[in-house]
Short mmCIF file of N, CA and C in Angstrom, two decimals:
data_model
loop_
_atom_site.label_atom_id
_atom_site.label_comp_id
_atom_site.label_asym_id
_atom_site.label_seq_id
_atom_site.Cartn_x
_atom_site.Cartn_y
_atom_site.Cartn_z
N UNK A 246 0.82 -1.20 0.00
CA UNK A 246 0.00 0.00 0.00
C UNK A 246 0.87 1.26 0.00
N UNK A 247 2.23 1.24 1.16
CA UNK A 247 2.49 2.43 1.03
C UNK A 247 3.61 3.04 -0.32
N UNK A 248 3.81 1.69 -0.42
CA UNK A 248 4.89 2.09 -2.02
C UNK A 248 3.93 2.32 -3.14
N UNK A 249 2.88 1.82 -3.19
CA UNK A 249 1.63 3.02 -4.67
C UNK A 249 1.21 3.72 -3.87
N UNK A 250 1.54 4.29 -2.51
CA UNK A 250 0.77 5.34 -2.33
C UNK A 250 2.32 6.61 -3.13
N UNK A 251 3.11 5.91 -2.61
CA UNK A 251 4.30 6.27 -2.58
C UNK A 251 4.96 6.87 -4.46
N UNK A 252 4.46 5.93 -4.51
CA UNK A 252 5.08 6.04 -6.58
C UNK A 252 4.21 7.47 -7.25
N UNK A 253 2.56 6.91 -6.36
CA UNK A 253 1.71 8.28 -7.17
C UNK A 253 1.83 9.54 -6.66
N UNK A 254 2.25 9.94 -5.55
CA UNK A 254 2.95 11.10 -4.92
C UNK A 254 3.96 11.88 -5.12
N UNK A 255 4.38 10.98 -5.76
CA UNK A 255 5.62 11.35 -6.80
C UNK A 255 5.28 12.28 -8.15
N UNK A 256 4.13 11.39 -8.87
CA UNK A 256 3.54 11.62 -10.11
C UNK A 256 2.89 13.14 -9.25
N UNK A 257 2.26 13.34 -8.38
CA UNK A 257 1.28 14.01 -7.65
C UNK A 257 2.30 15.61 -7.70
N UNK A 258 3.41 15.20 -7.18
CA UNK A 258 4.37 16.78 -7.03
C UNK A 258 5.01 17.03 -8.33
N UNK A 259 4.90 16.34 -9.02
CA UNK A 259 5.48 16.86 -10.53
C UNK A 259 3.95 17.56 -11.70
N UNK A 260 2.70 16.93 -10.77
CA UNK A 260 1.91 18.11 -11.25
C UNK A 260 1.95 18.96 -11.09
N UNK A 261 1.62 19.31 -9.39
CA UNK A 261 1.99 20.16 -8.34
C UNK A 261 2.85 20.93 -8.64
N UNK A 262 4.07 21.10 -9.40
CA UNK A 262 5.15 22.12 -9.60
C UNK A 262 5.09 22.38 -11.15
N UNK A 263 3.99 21.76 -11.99
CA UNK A 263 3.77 22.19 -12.73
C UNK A 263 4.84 21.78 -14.17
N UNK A 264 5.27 20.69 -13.50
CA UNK A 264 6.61 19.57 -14.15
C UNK A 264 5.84 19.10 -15.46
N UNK A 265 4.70 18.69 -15.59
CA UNK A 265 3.35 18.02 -16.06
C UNK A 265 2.33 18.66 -15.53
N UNK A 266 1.28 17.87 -16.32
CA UNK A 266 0.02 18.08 -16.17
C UNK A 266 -0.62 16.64 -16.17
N UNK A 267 -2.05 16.37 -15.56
CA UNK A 267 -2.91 15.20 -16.02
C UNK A 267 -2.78 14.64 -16.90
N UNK A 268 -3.21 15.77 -17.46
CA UNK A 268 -3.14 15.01 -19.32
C UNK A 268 -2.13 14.53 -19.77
N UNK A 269 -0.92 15.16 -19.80
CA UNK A 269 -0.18 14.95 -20.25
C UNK A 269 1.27 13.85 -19.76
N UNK A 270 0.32 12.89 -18.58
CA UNK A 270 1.22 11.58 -18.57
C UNK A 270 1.75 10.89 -19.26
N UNK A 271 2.61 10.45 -19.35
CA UNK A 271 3.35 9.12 -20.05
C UNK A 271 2.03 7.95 -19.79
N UNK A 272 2.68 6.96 -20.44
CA UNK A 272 1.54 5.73 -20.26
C UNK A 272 2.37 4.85 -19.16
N UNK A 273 3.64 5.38 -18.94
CA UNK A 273 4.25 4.98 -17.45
C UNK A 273 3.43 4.98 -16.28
N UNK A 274 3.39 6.26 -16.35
CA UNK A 274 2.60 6.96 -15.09
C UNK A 274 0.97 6.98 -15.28
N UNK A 275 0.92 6.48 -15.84
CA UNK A 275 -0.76 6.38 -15.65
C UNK A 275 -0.78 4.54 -15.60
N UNK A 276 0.13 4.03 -15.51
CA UNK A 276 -0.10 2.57 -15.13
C UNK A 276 0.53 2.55 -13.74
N UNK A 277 1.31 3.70 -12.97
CA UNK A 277 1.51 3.67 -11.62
C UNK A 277 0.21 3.86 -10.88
N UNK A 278 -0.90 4.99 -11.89
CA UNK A 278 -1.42 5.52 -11.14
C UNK A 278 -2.92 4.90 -11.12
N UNK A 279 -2.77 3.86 -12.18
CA UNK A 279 -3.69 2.29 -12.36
C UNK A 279 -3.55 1.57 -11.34
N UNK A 280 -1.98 1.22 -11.24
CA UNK A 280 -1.87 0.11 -10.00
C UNK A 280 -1.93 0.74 -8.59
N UNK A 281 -2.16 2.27 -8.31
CA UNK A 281 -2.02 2.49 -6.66
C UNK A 281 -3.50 2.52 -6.72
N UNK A 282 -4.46 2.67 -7.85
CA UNK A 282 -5.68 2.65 -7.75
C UNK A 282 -6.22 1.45 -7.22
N UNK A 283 -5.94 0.58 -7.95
CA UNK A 283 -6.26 -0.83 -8.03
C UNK A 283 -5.98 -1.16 -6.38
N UNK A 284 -4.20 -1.07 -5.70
CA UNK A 284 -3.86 -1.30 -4.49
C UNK A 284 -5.16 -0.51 -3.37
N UNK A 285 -5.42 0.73 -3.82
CA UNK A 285 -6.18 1.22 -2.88
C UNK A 285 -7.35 0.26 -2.70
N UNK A 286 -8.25 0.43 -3.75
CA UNK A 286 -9.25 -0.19 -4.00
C UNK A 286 -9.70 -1.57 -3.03
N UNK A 287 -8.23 -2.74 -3.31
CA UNK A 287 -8.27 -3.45 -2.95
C UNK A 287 -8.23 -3.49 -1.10
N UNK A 288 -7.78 -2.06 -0.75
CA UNK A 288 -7.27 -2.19 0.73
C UNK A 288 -8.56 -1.73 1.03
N UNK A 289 -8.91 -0.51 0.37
CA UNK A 289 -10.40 -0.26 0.87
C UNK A 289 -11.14 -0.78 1.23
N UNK A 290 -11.50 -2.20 0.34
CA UNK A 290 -13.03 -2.99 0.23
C UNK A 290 -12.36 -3.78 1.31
N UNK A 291 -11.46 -4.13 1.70
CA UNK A 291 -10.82 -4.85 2.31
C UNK A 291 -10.82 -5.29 3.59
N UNK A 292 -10.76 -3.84 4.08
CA UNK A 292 -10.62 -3.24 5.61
C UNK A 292 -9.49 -3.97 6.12
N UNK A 293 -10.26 -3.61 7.61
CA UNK A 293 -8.69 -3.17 7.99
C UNK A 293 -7.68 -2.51 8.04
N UNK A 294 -5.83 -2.30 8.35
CA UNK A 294 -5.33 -1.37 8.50
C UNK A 294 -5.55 -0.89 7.07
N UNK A 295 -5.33 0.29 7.66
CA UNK A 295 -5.12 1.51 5.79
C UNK A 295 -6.53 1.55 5.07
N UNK A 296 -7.52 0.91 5.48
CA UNK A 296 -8.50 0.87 4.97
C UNK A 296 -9.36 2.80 4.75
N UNK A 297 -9.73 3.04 5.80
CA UNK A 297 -9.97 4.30 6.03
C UNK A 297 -9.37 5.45 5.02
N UNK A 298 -8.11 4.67 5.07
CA UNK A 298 -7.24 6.22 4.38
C UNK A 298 -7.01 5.66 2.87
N UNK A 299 -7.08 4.69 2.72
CA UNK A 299 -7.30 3.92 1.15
C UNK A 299 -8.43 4.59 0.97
N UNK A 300 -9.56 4.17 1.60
CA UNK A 300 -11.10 4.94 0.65
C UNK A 300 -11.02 6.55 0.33
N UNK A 301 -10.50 7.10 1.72
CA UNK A 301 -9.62 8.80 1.51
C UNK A 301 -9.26 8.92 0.30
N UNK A 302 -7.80 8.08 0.22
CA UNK A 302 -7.16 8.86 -0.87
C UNK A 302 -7.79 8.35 -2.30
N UNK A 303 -9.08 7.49 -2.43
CA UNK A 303 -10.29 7.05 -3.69
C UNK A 303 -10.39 7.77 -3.70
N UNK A 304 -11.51 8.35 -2.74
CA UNK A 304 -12.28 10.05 -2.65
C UNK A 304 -11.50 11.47 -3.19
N UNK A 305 -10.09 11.43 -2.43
CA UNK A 305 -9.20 12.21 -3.94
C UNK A 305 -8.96 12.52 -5.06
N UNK A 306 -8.72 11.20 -5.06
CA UNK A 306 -8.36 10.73 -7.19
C UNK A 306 -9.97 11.24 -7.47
N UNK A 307 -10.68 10.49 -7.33
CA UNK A 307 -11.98 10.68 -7.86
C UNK A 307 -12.53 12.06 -7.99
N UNK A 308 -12.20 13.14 -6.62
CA UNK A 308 -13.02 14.36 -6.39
C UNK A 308 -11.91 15.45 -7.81
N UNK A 309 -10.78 14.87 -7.46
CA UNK A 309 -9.54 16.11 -8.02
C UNK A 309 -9.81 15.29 -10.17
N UNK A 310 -10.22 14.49 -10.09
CA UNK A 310 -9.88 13.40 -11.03
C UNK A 310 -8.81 13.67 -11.43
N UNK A 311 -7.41 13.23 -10.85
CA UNK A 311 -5.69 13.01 -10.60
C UNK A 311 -5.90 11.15 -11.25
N UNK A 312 -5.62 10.99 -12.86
CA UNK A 312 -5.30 10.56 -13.74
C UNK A 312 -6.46 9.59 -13.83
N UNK A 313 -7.47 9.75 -13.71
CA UNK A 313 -9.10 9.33 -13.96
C UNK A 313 -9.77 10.57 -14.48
N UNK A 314 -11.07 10.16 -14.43
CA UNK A 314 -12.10 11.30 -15.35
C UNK A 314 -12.27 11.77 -13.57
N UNK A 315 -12.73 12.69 -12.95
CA UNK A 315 -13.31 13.36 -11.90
C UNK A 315 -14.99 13.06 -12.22
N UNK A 316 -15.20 12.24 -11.04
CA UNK A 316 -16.52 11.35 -10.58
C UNK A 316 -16.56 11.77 -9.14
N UNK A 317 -17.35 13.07 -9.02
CA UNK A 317 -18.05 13.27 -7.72
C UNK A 317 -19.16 12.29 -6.69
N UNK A 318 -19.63 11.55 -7.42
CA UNK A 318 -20.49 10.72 -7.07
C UNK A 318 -19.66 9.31 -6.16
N UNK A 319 -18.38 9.22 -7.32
CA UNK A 319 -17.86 8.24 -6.59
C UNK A 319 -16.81 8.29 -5.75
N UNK A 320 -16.47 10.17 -5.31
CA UNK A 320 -15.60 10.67 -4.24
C UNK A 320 -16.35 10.56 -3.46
N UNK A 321 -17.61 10.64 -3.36
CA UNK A 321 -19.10 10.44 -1.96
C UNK A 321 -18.99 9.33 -1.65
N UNK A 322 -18.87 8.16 -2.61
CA UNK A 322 -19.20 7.50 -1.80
C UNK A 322 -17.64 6.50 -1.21
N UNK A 323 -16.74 7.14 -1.68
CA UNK A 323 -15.59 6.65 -0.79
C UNK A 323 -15.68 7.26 0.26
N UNK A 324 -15.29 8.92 0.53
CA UNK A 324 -15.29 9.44 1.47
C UNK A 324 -16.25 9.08 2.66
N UNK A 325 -17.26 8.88 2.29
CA UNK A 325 -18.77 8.29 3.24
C UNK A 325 -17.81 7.26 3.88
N UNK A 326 -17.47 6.00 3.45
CA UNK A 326 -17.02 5.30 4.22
C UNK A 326 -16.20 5.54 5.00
N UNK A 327 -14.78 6.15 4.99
CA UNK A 327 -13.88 6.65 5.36
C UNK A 327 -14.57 7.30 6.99
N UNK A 328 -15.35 8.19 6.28
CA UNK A 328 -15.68 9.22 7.47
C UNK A 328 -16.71 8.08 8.36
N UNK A 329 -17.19 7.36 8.39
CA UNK A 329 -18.10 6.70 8.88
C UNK A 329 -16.80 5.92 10.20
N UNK A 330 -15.75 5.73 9.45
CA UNK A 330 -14.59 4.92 10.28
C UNK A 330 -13.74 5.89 11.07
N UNK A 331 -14.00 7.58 10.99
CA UNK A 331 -13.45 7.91 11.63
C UNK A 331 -12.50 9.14 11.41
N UNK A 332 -12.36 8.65 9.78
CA UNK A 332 -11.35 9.77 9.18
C UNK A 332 -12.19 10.73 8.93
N UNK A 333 -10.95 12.07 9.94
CA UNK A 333 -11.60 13.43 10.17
C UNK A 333 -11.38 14.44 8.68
N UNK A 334 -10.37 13.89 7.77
CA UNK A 334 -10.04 14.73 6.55
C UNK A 334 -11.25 14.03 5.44
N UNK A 335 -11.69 13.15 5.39
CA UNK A 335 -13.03 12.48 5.00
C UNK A 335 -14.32 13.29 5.10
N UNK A 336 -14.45 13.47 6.46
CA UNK A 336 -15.77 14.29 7.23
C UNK A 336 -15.88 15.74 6.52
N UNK A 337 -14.45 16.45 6.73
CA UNK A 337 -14.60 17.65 6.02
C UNK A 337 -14.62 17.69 4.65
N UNK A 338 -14.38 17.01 4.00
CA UNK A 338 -14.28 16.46 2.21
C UNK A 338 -15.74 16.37 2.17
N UNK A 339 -16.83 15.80 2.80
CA UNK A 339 -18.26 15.38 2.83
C UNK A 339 -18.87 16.76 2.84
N UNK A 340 -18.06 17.18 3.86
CA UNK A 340 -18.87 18.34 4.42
C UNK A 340 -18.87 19.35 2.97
N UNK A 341 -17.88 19.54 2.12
CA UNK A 341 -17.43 20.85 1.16
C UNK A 341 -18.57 19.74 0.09
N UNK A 342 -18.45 18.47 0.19
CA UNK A 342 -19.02 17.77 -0.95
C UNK A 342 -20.42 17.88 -1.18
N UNK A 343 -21.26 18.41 0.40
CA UNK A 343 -22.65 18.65 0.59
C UNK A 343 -23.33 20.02 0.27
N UNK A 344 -21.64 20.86 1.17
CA UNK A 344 -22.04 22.59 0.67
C UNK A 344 -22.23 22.54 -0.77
N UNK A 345 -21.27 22.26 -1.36
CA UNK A 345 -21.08 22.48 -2.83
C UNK A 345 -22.20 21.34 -4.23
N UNK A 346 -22.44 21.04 -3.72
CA UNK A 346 -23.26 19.83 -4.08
C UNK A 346 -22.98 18.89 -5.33
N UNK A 347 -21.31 18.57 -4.92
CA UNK A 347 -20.64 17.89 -6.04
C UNK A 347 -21.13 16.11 -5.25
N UNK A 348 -22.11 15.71 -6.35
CA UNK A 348 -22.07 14.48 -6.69
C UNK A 348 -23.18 13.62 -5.62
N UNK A 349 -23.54 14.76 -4.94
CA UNK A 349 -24.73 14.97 -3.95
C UNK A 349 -25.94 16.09 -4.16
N UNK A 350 -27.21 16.24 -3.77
CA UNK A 350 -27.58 17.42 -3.99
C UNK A 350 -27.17 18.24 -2.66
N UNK A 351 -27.45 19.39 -3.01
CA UNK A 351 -26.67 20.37 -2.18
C UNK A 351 -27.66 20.20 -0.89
N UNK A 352 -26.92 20.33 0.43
CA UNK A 352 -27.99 19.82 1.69
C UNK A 352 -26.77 20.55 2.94
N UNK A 353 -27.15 21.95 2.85
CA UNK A 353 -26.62 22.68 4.14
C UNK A 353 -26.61 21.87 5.39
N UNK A 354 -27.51 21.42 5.95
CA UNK A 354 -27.80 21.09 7.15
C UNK A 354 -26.89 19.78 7.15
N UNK A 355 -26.54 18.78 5.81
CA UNK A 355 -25.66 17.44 6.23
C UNK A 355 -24.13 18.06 6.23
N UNK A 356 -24.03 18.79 5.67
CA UNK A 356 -22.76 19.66 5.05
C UNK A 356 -22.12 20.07 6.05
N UNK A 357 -23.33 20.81 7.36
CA UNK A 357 -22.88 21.08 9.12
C UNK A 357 -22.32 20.33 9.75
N UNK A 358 -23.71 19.03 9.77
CA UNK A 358 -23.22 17.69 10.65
C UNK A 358 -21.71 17.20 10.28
N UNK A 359 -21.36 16.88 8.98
CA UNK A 359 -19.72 16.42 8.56
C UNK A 359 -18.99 17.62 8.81
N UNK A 360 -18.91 18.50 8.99
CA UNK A 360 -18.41 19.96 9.78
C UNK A 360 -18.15 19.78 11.16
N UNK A 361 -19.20 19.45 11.90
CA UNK A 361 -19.23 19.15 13.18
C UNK A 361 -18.44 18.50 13.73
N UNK A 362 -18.57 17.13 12.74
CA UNK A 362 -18.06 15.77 13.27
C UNK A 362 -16.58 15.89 13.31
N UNK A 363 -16.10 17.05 11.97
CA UNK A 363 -14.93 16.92 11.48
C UNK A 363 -14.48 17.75 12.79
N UNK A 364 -14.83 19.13 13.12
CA UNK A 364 -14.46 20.40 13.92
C UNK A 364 -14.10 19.76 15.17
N UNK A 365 -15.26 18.41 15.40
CA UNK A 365 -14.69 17.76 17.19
C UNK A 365 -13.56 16.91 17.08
N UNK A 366 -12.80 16.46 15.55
CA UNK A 366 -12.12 15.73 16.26
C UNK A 366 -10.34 16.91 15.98
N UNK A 367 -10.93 18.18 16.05
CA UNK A 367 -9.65 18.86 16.13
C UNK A 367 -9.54 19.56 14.30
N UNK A 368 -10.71 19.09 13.73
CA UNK A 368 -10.36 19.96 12.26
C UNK A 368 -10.59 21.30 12.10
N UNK A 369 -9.32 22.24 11.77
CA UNK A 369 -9.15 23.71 11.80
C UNK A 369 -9.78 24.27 10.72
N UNK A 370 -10.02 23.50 9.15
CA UNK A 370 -10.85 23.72 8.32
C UNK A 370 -12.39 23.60 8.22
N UNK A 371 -12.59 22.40 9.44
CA UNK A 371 -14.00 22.07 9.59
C UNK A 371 -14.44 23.39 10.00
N UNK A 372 -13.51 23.71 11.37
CA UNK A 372 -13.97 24.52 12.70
C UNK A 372 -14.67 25.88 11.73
N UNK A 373 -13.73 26.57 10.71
CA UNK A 373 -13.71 27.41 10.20
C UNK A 373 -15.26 27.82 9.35
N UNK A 374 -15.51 26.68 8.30
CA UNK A 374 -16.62 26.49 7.89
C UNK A 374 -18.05 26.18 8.49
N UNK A 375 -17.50 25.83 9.65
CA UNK A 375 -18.65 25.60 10.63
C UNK A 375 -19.17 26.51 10.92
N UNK A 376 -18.31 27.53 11.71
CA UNK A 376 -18.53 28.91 12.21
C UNK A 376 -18.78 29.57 11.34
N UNK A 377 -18.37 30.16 9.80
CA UNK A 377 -18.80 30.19 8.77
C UNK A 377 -20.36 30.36 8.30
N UNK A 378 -20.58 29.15 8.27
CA UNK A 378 -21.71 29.17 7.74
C UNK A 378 -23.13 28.90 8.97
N UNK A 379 -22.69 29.12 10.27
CA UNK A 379 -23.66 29.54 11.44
C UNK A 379 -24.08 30.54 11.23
N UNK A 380 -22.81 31.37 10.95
CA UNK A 380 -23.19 33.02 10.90
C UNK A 380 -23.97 33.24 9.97
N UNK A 381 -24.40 32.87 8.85
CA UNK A 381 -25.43 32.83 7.82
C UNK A 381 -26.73 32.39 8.27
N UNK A 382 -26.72 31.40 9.14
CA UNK A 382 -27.41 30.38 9.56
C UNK A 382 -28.73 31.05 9.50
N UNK A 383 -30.55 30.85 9.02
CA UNK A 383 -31.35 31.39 8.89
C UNK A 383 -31.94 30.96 10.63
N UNK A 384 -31.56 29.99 10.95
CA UNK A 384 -32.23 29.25 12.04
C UNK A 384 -31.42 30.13 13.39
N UNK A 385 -30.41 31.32 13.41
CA UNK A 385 -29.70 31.85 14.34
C UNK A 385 -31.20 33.15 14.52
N UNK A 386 -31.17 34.07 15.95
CA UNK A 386 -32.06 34.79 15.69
C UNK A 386 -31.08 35.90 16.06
#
């Protein structure tokens, strides 16, 4: 697991600096970024250790689409699991996935709760958006 997490991270900072682009992989690197898929995949459905953060880094590839097509629908429903197990960078991914209503319909009030969940276990981005969007809140008087 951690050597394809490891190989595509690689591929990941040479986007990142603008070395490449998506598109413009080799057919090298898009068979690294086949097989850390595949490795995730497999750890995901799997469970167990790394499981959590396998469905995470699905919900990535999928939300960013980082050498796939970008499938919001199927960053939901990795992340869902993830966050269900615990992972707090999951919860807030749900939470932006509900505000924004990528691959979900848009639903303020679930968008809070994964805010919430995320903000208690110490998330500084949750906390932010939380408070955020209280202050809007129609239900504040």
């Amino acid at each position: 697991y951690q050597d394809a997490k490891k190989r595509y991270l690689i591929i990941q900072r040479r986007v990142a600096t603008r070395a490449t682009s998506w598109e413009s992989l080799s057919d090298a690197e898009r068979d690294v970024i086949k097989e850390a898929m595949l490795v995730w995949r497999n750890t995901a459905e799997k469970g167990g250790n790394n499981s959590c953060v396998a469905q995470f880094d699905l919900g990535v590839v999928y939300s960013k689409g980082h050498g796939v097509e970008r499938d919001y629908s199927e960053a939901v429903r990795w992340y869902t699991m993830a966050a269900k197990q615990g992972h707090m960078s999951s919860q807030y991914n749900l939470g932006n996935m509900y505000r924004n209503g990528q691959g979900v319909a848009p639903n303020e009030d679930i968008a809070l709760d994964w805010y919430q969940i995320a903000a208690d276990q110490g998330h500084e981005a949750a906390s932010f958006n939380l408070q955020k969007m209280m202050k809007k809140s129609p239900y504040e008087s």
